[in-house]
PDB file of N, CA and C in Angstrom:
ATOM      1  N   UNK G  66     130.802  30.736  79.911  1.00  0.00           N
ATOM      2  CA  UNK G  66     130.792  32.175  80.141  1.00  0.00           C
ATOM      3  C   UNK G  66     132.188  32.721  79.847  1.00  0.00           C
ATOM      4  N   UNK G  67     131.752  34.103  78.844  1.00  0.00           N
ATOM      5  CA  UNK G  67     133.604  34.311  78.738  1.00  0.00           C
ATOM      6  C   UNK G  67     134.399  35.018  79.854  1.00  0.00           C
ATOM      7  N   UNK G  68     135.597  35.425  79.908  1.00  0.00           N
ATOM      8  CA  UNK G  68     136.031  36.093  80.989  1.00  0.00           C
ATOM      9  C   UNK G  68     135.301  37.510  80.994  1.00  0.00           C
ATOM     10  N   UNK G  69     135.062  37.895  79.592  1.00  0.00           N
ATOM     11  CA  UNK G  69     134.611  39.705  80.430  1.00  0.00           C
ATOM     12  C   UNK G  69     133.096  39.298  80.559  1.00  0.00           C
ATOM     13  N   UNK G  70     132.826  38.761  80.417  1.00  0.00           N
ATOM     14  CA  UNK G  70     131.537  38.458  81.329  1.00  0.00           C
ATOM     15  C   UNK G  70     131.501  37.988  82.711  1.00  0.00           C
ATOM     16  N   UNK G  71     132.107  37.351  82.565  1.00  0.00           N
ATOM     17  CA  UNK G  71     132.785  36.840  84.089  1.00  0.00           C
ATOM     18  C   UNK G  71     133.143  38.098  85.305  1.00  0.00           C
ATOM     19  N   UNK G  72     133.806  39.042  84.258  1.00  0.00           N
ATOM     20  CA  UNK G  72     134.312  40.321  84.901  1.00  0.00           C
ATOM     21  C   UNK G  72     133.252  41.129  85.104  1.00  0.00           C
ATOM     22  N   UNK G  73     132.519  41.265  84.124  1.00  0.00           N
ATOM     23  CA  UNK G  73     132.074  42.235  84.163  1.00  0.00           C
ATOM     24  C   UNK G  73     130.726  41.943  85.186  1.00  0.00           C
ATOM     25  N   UNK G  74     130.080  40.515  85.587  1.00  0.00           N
ATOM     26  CA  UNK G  74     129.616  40.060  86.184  1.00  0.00           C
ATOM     27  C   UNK G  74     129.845  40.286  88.155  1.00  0.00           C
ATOM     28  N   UNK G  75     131.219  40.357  88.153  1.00  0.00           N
ATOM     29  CA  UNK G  75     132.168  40.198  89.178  1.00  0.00           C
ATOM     30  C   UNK G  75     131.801  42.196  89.482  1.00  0.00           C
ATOM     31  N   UNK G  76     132.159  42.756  88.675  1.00  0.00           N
ATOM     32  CA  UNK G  76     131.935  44.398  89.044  1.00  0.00           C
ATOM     33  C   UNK G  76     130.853  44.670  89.196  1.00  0.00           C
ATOM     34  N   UNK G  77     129.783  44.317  89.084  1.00  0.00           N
ATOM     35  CA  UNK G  77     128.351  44.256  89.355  1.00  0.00           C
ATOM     36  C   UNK G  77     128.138  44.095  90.839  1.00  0.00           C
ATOM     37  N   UNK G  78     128.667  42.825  91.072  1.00  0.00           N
ATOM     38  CA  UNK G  78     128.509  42.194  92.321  1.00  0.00           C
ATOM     39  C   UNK G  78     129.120  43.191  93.989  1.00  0.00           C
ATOM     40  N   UNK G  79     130.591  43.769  93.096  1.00  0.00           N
ATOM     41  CA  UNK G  79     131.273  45.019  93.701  1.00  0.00           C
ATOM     42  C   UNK G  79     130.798  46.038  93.829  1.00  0.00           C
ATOM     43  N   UNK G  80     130.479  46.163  92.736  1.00  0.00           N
ATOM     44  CA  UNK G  80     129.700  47.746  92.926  1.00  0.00           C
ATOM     45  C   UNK G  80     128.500  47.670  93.626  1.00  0.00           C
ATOM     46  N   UNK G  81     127.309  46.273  93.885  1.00  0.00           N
ATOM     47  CA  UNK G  81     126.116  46.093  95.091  1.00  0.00           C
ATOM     48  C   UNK G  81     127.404  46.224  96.447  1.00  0.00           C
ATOM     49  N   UNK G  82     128.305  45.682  96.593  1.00  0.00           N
ATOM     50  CA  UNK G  82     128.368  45.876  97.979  1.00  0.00           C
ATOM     51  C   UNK G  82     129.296  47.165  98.632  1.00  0.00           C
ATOM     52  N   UNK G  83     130.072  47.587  97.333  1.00  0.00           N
ATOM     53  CA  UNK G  83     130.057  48.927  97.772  1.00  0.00           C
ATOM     54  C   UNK G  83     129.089  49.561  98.097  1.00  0.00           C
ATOM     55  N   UNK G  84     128.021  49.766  96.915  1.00  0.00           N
ATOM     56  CA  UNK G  84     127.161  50.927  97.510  1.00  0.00           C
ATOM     57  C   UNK G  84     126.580  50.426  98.958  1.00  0.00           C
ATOM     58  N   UNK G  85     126.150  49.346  99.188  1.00  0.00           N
ATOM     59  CA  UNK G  85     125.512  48.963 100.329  1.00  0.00           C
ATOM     60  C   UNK G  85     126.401  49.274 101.497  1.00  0.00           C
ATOM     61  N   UNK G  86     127.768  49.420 101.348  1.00  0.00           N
ATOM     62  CA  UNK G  86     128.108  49.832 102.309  1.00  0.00           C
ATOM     63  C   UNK G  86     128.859  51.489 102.646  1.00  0.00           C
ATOM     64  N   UNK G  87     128.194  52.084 101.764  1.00  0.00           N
ATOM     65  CA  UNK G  87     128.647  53.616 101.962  1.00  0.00           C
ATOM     66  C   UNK G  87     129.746  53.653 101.197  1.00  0.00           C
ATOM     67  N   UNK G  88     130.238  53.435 100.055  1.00  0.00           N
ATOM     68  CA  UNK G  88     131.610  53.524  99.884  1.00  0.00           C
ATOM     69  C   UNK G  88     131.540  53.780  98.386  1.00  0.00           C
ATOM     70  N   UNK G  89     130.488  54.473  97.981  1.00  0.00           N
ATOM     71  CA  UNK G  89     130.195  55.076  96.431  1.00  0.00           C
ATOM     72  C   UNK G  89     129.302  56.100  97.039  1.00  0.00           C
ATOM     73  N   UNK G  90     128.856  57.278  95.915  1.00  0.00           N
ATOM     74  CA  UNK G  90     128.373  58.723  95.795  1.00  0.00           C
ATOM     75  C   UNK G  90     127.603  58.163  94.913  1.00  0.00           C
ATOM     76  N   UNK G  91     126.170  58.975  95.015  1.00  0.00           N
ATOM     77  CA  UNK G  91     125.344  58.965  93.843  1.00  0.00           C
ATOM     78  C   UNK G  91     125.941  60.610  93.311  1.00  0.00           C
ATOM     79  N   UNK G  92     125.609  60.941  91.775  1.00  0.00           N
ATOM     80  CA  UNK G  92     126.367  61.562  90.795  1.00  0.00           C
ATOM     81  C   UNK G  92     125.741  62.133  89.557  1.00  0.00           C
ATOM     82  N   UNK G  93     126.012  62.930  89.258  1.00  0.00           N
ATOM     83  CA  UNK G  93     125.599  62.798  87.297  1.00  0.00           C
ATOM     84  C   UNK G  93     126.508  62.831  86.821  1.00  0.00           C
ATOM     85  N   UNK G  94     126.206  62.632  85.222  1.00  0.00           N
ATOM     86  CA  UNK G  94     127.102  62.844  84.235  1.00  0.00           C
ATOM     87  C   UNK G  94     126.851  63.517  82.860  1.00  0.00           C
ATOM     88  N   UNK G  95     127.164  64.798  82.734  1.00  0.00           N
ATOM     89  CA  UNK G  95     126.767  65.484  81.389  1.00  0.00           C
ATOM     90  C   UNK G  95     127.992  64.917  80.582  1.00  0.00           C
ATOM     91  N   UNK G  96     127.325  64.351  79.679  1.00  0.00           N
ATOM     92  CA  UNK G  96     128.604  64.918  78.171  1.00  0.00           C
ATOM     93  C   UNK G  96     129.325  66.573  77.578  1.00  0.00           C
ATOM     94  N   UNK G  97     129.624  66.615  77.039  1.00  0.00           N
ATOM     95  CA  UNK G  97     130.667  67.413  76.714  1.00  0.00           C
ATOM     96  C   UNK G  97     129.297  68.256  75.204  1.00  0.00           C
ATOM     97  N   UNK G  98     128.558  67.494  74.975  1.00  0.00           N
ATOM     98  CA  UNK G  98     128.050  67.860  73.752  1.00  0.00           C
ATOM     99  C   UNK G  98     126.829  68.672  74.221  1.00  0.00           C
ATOM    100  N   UNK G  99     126.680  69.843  73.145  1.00  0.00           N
ATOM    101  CA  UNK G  99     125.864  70.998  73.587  1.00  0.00           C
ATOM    102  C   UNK G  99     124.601  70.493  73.484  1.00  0.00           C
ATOM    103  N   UNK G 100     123.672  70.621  74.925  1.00  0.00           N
ATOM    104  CA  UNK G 100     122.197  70.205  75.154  1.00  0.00           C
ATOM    105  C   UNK G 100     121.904  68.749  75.356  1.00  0.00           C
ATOM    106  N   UNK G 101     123.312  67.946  75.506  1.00  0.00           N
ATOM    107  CA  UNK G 101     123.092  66.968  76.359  1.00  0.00           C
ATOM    108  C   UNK G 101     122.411  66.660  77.602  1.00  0.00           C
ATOM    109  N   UNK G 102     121.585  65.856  77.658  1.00  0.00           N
ATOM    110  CA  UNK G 102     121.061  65.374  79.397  1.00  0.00           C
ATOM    111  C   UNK G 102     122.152  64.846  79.924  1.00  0.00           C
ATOM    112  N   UNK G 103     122.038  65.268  81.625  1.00  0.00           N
ATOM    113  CA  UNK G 103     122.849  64.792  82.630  1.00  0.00           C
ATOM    114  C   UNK G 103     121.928  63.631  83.136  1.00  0.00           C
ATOM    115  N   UNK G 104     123.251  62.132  83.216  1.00  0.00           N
ATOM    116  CA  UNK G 104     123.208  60.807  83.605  1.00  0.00           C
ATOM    117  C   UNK G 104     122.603  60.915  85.143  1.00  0.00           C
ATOM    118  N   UNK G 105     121.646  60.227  85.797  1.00  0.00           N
ATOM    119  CA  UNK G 105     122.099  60.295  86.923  1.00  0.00           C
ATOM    120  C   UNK G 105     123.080  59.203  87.568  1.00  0.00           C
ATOM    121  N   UNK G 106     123.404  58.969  88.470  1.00  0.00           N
ATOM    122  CA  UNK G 106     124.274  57.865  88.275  1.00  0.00           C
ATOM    123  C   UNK G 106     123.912  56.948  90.357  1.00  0.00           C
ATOM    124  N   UNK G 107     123.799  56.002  90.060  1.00  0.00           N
ATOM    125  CA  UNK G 107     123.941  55.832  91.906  1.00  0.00           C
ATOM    126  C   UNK G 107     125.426  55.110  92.628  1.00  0.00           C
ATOM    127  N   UNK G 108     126.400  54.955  91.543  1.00  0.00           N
ATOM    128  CA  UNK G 108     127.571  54.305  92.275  1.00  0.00           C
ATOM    129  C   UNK G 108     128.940  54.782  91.245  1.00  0.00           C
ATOM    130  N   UNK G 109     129.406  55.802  92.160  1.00  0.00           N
ATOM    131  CA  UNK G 109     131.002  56.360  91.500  1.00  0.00           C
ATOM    132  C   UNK G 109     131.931  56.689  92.984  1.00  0.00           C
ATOM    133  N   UNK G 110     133.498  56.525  92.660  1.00  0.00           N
ATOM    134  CA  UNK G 110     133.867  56.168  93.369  1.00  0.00           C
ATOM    135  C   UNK G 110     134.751  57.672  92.939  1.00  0.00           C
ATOM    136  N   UNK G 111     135.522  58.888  94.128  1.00  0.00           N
ATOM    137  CA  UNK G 111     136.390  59.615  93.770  1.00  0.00           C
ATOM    138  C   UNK G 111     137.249  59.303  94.849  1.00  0.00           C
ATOM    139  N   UNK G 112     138.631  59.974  93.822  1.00  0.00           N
ATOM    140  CA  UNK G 112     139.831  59.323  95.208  1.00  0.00           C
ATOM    141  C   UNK G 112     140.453  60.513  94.596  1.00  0.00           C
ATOM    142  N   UNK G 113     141.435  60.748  95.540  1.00  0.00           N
ATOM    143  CA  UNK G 113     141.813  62.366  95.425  1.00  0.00           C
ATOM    144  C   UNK G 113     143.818  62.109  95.595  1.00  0.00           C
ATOM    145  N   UNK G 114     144.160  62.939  94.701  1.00  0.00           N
ATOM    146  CA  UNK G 114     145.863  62.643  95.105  1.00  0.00           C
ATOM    147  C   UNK G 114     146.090  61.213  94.672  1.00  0.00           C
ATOM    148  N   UNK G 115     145.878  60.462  93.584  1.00  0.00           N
ATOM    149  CA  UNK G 115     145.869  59.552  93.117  1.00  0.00           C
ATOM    150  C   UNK G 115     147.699  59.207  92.715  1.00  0.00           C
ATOM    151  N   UNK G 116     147.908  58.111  92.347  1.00  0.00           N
ATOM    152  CA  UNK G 116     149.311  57.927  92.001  1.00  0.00           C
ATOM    153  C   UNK G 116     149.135  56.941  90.632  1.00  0.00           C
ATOM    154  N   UNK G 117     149.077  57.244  89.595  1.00  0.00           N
ATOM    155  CA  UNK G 117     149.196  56.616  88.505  1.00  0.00           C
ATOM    156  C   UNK G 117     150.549  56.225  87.723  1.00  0.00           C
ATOM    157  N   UNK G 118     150.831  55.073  87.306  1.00  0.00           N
ATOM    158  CA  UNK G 118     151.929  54.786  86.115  1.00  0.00           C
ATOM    159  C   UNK G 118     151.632  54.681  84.994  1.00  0.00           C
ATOM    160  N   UNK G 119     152.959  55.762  84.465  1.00  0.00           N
ATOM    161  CA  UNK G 119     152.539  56.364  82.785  1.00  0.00           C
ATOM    162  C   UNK G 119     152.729  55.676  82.183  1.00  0.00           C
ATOM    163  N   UNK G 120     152.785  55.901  81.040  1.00  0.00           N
ATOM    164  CA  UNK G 120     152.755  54.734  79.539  1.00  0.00           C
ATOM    165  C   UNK G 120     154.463  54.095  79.614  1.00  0.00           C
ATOM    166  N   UNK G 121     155.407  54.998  80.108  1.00  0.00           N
ATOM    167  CA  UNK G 121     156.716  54.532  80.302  1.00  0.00           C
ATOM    168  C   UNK G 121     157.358  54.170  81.772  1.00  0.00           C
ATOM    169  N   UNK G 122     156.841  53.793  82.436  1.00  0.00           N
ATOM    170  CA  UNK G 122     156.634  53.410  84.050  1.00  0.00           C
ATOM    171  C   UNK G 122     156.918  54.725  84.852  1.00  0.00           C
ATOM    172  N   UNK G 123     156.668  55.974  84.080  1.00  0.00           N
ATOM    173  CA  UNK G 123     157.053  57.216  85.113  1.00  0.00           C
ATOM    174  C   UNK G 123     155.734  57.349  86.395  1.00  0.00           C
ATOM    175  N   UNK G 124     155.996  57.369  87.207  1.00  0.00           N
ATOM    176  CA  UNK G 124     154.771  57.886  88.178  1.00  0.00           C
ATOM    177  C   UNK G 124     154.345  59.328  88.164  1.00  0.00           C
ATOM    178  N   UNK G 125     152.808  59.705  88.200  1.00  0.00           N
ATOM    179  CA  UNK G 125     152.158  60.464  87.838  1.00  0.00           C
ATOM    180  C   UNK G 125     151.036  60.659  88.662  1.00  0.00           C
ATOM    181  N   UNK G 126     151.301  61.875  89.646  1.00  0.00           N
ATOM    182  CA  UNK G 126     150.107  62.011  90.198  1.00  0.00           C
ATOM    183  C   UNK G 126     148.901  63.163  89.874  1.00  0.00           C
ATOM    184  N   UNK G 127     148.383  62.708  89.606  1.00  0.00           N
ATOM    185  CA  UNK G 127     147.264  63.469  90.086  1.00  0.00           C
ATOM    186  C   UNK G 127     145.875  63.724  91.231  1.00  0.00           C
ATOM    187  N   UNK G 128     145.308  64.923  90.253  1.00  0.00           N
ATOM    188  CA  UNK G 128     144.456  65.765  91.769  1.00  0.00           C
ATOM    189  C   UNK G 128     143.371  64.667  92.027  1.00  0.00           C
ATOM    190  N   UNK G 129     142.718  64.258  90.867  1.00  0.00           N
ATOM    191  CA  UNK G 129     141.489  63.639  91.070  1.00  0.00           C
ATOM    192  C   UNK G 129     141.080  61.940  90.123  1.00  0.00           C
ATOM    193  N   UNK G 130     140.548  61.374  90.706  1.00  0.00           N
ATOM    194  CA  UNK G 130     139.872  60.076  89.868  1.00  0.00           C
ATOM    195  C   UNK G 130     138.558  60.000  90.236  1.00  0.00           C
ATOM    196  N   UNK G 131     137.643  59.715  89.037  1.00  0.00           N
ATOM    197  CA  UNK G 131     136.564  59.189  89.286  1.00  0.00           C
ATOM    198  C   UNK G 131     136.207  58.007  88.312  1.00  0.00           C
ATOM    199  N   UNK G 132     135.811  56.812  89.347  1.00  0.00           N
ATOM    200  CA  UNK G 132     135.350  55.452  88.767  1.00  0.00           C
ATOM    201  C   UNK G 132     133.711  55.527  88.631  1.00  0.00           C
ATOM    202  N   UNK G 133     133.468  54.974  87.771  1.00  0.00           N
ATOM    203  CA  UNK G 133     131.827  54.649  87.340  1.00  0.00           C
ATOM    204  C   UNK G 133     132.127  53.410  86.756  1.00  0.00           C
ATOM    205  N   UNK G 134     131.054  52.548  86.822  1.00  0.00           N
ATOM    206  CA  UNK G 134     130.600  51.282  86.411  1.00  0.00           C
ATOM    207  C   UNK G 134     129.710  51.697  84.843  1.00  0.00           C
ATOM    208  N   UNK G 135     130.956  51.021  83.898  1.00  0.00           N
ATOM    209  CA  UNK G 135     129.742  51.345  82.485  1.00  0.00           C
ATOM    210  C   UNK G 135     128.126  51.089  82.473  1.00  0.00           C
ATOM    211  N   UNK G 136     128.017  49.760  82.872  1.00  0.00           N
ATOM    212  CA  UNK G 136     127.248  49.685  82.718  1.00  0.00           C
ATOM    213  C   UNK G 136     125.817  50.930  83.140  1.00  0.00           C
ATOM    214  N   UNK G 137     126.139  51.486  84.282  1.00  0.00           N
ATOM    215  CA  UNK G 137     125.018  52.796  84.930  1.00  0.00           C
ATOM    216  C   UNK G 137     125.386  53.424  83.887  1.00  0.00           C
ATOM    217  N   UNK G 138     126.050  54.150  82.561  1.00  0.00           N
ATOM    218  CA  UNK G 138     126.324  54.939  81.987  1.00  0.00           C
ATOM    219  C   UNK G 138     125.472  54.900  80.393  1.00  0.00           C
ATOM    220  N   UNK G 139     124.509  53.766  80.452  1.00  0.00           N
ATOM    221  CA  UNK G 139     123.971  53.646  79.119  1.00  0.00           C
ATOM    222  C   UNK G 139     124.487  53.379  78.233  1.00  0.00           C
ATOM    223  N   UNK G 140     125.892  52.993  78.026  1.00  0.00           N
ATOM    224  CA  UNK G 140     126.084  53.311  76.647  1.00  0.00           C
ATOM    225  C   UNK G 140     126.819  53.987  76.524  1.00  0.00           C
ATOM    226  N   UNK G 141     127.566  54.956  76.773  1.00  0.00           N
ATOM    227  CA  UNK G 141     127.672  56.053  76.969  1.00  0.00           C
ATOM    228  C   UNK G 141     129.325  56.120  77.514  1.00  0.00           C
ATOM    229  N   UNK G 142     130.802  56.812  77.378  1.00  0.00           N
ATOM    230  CA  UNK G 142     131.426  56.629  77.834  1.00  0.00           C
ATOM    231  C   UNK G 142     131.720  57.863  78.285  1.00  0.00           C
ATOM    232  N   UNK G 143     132.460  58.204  79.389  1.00  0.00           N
ATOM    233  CA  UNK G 143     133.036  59.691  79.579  1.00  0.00           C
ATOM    234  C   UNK G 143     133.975  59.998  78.627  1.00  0.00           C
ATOM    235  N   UNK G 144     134.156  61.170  78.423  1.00  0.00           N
ATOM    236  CA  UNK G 144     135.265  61.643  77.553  1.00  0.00           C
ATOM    237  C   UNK G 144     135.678  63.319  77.830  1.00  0.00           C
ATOM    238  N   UNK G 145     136.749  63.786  77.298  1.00  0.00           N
ATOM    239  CA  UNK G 145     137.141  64.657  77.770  1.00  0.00           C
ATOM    240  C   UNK G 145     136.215  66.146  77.417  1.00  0.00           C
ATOM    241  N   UNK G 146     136.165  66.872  78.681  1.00  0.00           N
ATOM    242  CA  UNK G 146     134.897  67.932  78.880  1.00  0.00           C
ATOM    243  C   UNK G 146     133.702  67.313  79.545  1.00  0.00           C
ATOM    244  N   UNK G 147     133.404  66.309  79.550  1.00  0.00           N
ATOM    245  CA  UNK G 147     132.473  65.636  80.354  1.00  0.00           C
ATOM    246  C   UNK G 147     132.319  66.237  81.643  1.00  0.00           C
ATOM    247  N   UNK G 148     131.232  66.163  82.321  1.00  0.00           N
ATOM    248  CA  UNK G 148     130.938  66.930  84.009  1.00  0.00           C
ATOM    249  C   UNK G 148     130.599  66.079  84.947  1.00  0.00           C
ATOM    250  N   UNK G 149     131.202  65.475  86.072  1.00  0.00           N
ATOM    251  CA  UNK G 149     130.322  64.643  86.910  1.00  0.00           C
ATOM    252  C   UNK G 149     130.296  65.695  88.141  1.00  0.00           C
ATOM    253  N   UNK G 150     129.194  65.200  88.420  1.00  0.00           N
ATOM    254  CA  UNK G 150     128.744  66.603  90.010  1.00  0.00           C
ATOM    255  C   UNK G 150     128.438  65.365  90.990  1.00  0.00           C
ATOM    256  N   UNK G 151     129.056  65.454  91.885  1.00  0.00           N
ATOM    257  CA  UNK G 151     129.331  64.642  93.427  1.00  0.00           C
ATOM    258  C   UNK G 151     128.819  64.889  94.536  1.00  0.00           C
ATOM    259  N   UNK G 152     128.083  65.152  94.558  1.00  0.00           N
ATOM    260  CA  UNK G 152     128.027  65.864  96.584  1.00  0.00           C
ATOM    261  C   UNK G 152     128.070  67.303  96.238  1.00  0.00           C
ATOM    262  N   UNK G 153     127.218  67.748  95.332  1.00  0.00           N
ATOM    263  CA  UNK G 153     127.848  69.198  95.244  1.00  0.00           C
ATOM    264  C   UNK G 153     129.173  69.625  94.368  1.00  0.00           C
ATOM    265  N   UNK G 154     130.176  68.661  94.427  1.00  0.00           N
ATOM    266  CA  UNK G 154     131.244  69.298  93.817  1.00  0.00           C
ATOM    267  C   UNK G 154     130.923  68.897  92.166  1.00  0.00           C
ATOM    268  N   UNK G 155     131.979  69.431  91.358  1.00  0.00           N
ATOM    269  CA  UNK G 155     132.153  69.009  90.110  1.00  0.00           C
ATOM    270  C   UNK G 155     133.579  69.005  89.341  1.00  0.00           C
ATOM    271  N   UNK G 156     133.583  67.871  88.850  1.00  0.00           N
ATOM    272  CA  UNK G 156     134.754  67.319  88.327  1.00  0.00           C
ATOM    273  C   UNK G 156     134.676  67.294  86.536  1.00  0.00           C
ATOM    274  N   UNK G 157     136.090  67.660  85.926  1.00  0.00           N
ATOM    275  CA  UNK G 157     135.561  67.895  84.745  1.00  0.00           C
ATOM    276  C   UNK G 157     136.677  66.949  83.896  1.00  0.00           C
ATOM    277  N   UNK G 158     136.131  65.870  83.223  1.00  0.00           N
ATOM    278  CA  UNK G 158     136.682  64.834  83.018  1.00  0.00           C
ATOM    279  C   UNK G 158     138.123  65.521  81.676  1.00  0.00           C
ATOM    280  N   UNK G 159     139.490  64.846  82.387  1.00  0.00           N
ATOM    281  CA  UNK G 159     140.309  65.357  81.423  1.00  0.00           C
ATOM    282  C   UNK G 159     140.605  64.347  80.504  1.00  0.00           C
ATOM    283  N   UNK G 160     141.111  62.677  80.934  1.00  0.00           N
ATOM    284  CA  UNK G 160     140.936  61.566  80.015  1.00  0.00           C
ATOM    285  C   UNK G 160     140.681  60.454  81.263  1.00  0.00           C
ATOM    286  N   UNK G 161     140.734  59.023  79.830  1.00  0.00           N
ATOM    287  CA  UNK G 161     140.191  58.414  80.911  1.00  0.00           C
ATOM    288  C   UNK G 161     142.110  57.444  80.975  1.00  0.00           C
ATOM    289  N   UNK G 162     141.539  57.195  82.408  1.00  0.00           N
ATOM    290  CA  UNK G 162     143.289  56.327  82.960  1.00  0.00           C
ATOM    291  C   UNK G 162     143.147  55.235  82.464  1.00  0.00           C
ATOM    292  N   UNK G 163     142.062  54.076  82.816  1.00  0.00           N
ATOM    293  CA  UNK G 163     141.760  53.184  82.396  1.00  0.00           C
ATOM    294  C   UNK G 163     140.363  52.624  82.015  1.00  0.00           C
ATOM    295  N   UNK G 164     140.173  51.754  81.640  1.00  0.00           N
ATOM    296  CA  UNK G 164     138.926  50.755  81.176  1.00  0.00           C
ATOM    297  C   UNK G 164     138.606  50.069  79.961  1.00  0.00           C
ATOM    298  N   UNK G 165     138.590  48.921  81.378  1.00  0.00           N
ATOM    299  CA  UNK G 165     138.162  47.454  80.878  1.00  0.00           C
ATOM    300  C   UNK G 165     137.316  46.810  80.888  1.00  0.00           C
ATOM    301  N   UNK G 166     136.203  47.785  79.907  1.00  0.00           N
ATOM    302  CA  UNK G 166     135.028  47.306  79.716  1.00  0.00           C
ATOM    303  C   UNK G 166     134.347  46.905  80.355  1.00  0.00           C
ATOM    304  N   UNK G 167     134.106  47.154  81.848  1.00  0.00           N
ATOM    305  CA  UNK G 167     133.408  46.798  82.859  1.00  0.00           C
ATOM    306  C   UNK G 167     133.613  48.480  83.294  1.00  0.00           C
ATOM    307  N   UNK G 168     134.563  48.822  84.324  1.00  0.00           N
ATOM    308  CA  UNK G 168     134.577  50.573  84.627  1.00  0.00           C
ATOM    309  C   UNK G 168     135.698  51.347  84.011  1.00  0.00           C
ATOM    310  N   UNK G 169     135.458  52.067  84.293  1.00  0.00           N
ATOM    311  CA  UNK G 169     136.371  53.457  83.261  1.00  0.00           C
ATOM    312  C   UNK G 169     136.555  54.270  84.835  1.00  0.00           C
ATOM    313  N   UNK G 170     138.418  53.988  84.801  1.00  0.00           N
ATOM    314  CA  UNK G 170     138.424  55.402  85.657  1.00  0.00           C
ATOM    315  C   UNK G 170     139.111  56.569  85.108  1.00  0.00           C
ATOM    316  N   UNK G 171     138.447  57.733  85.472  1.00  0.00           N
ATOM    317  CA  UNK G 171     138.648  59.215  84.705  1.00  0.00           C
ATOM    318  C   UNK G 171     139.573  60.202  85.605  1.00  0.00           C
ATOM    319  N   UNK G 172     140.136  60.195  85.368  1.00  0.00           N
ATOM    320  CA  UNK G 172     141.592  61.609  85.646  1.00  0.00           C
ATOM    321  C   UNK G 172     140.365  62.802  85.542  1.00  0.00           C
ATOM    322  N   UNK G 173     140.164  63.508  86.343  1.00  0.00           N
ATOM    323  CA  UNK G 173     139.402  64.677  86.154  1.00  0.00           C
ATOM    324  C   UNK G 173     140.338  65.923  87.002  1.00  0.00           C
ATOM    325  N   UNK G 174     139.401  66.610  86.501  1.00  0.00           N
ATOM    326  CA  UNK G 174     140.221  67.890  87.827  1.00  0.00           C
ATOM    327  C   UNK G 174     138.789  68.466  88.390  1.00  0.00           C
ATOM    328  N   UNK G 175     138.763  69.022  89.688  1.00  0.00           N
ATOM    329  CA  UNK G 175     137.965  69.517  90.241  1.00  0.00           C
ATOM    330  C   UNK G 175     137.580  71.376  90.272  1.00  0.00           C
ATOM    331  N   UNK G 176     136.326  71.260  90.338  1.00  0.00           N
ATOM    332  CA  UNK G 176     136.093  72.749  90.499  1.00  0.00           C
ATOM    333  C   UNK G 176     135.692  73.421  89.280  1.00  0.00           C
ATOM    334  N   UNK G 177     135.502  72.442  88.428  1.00  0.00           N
ATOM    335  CA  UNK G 177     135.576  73.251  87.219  1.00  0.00           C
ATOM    336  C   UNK G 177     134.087  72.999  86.585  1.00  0.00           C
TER     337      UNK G 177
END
């Protein structure tokens, strides 16, 4: 088995016991492209006031992150203009911070 299988095996396993234990949002996800369907999604993770390091070790915070597990995404990656709706709120994907082919977490901003 290779490692991103291994990994990506391993985030699977994370993401069952998050959700099982309250600690993911079910969600959608529209694309950015006109007359797209919205994803539904059952496990994303938002964290708010985030602290990221930039491409040159500067620290960088921002308002919002949201994690999704590719795999719930079809295929499909977020990209910038993208919409995820949370609990009511909505976050509007600006890029993504990271992913390694298992989840993608997205720098979004809220409210929008």
């Amino acid at each position: 088995m290779s490692q991103k299988t291994t990994f990506r095996a391993l985030d699977a396993k994370i993401a069952r016991v998050l959700a099982r234990s309250g600690l993911t949002d079910a969600a959608t996800y529209t694309p950015p492209t006109r007359g797209a369907a919205a994803l539904a999604l059952d496990r994303v993770m938002v964290d708010r006031n985030v602290q990221l390091t930039g491409a040159d070790g500067q620290i960088v915070i921002v308002d919002a992150t949201v994690t999704v597990f590719l795999a719930d995404l079809s295929g499909i990656e977020p990209v910038h203009g993208g919409r995820f709706v949370v609990e009511g709120e909505t976050f509007t994907v600006e890029r993504q911070a990271s992913n390694d082919g298992s989840r993608v977490v997205c720098v979004v901003k809220e409210g929008r």
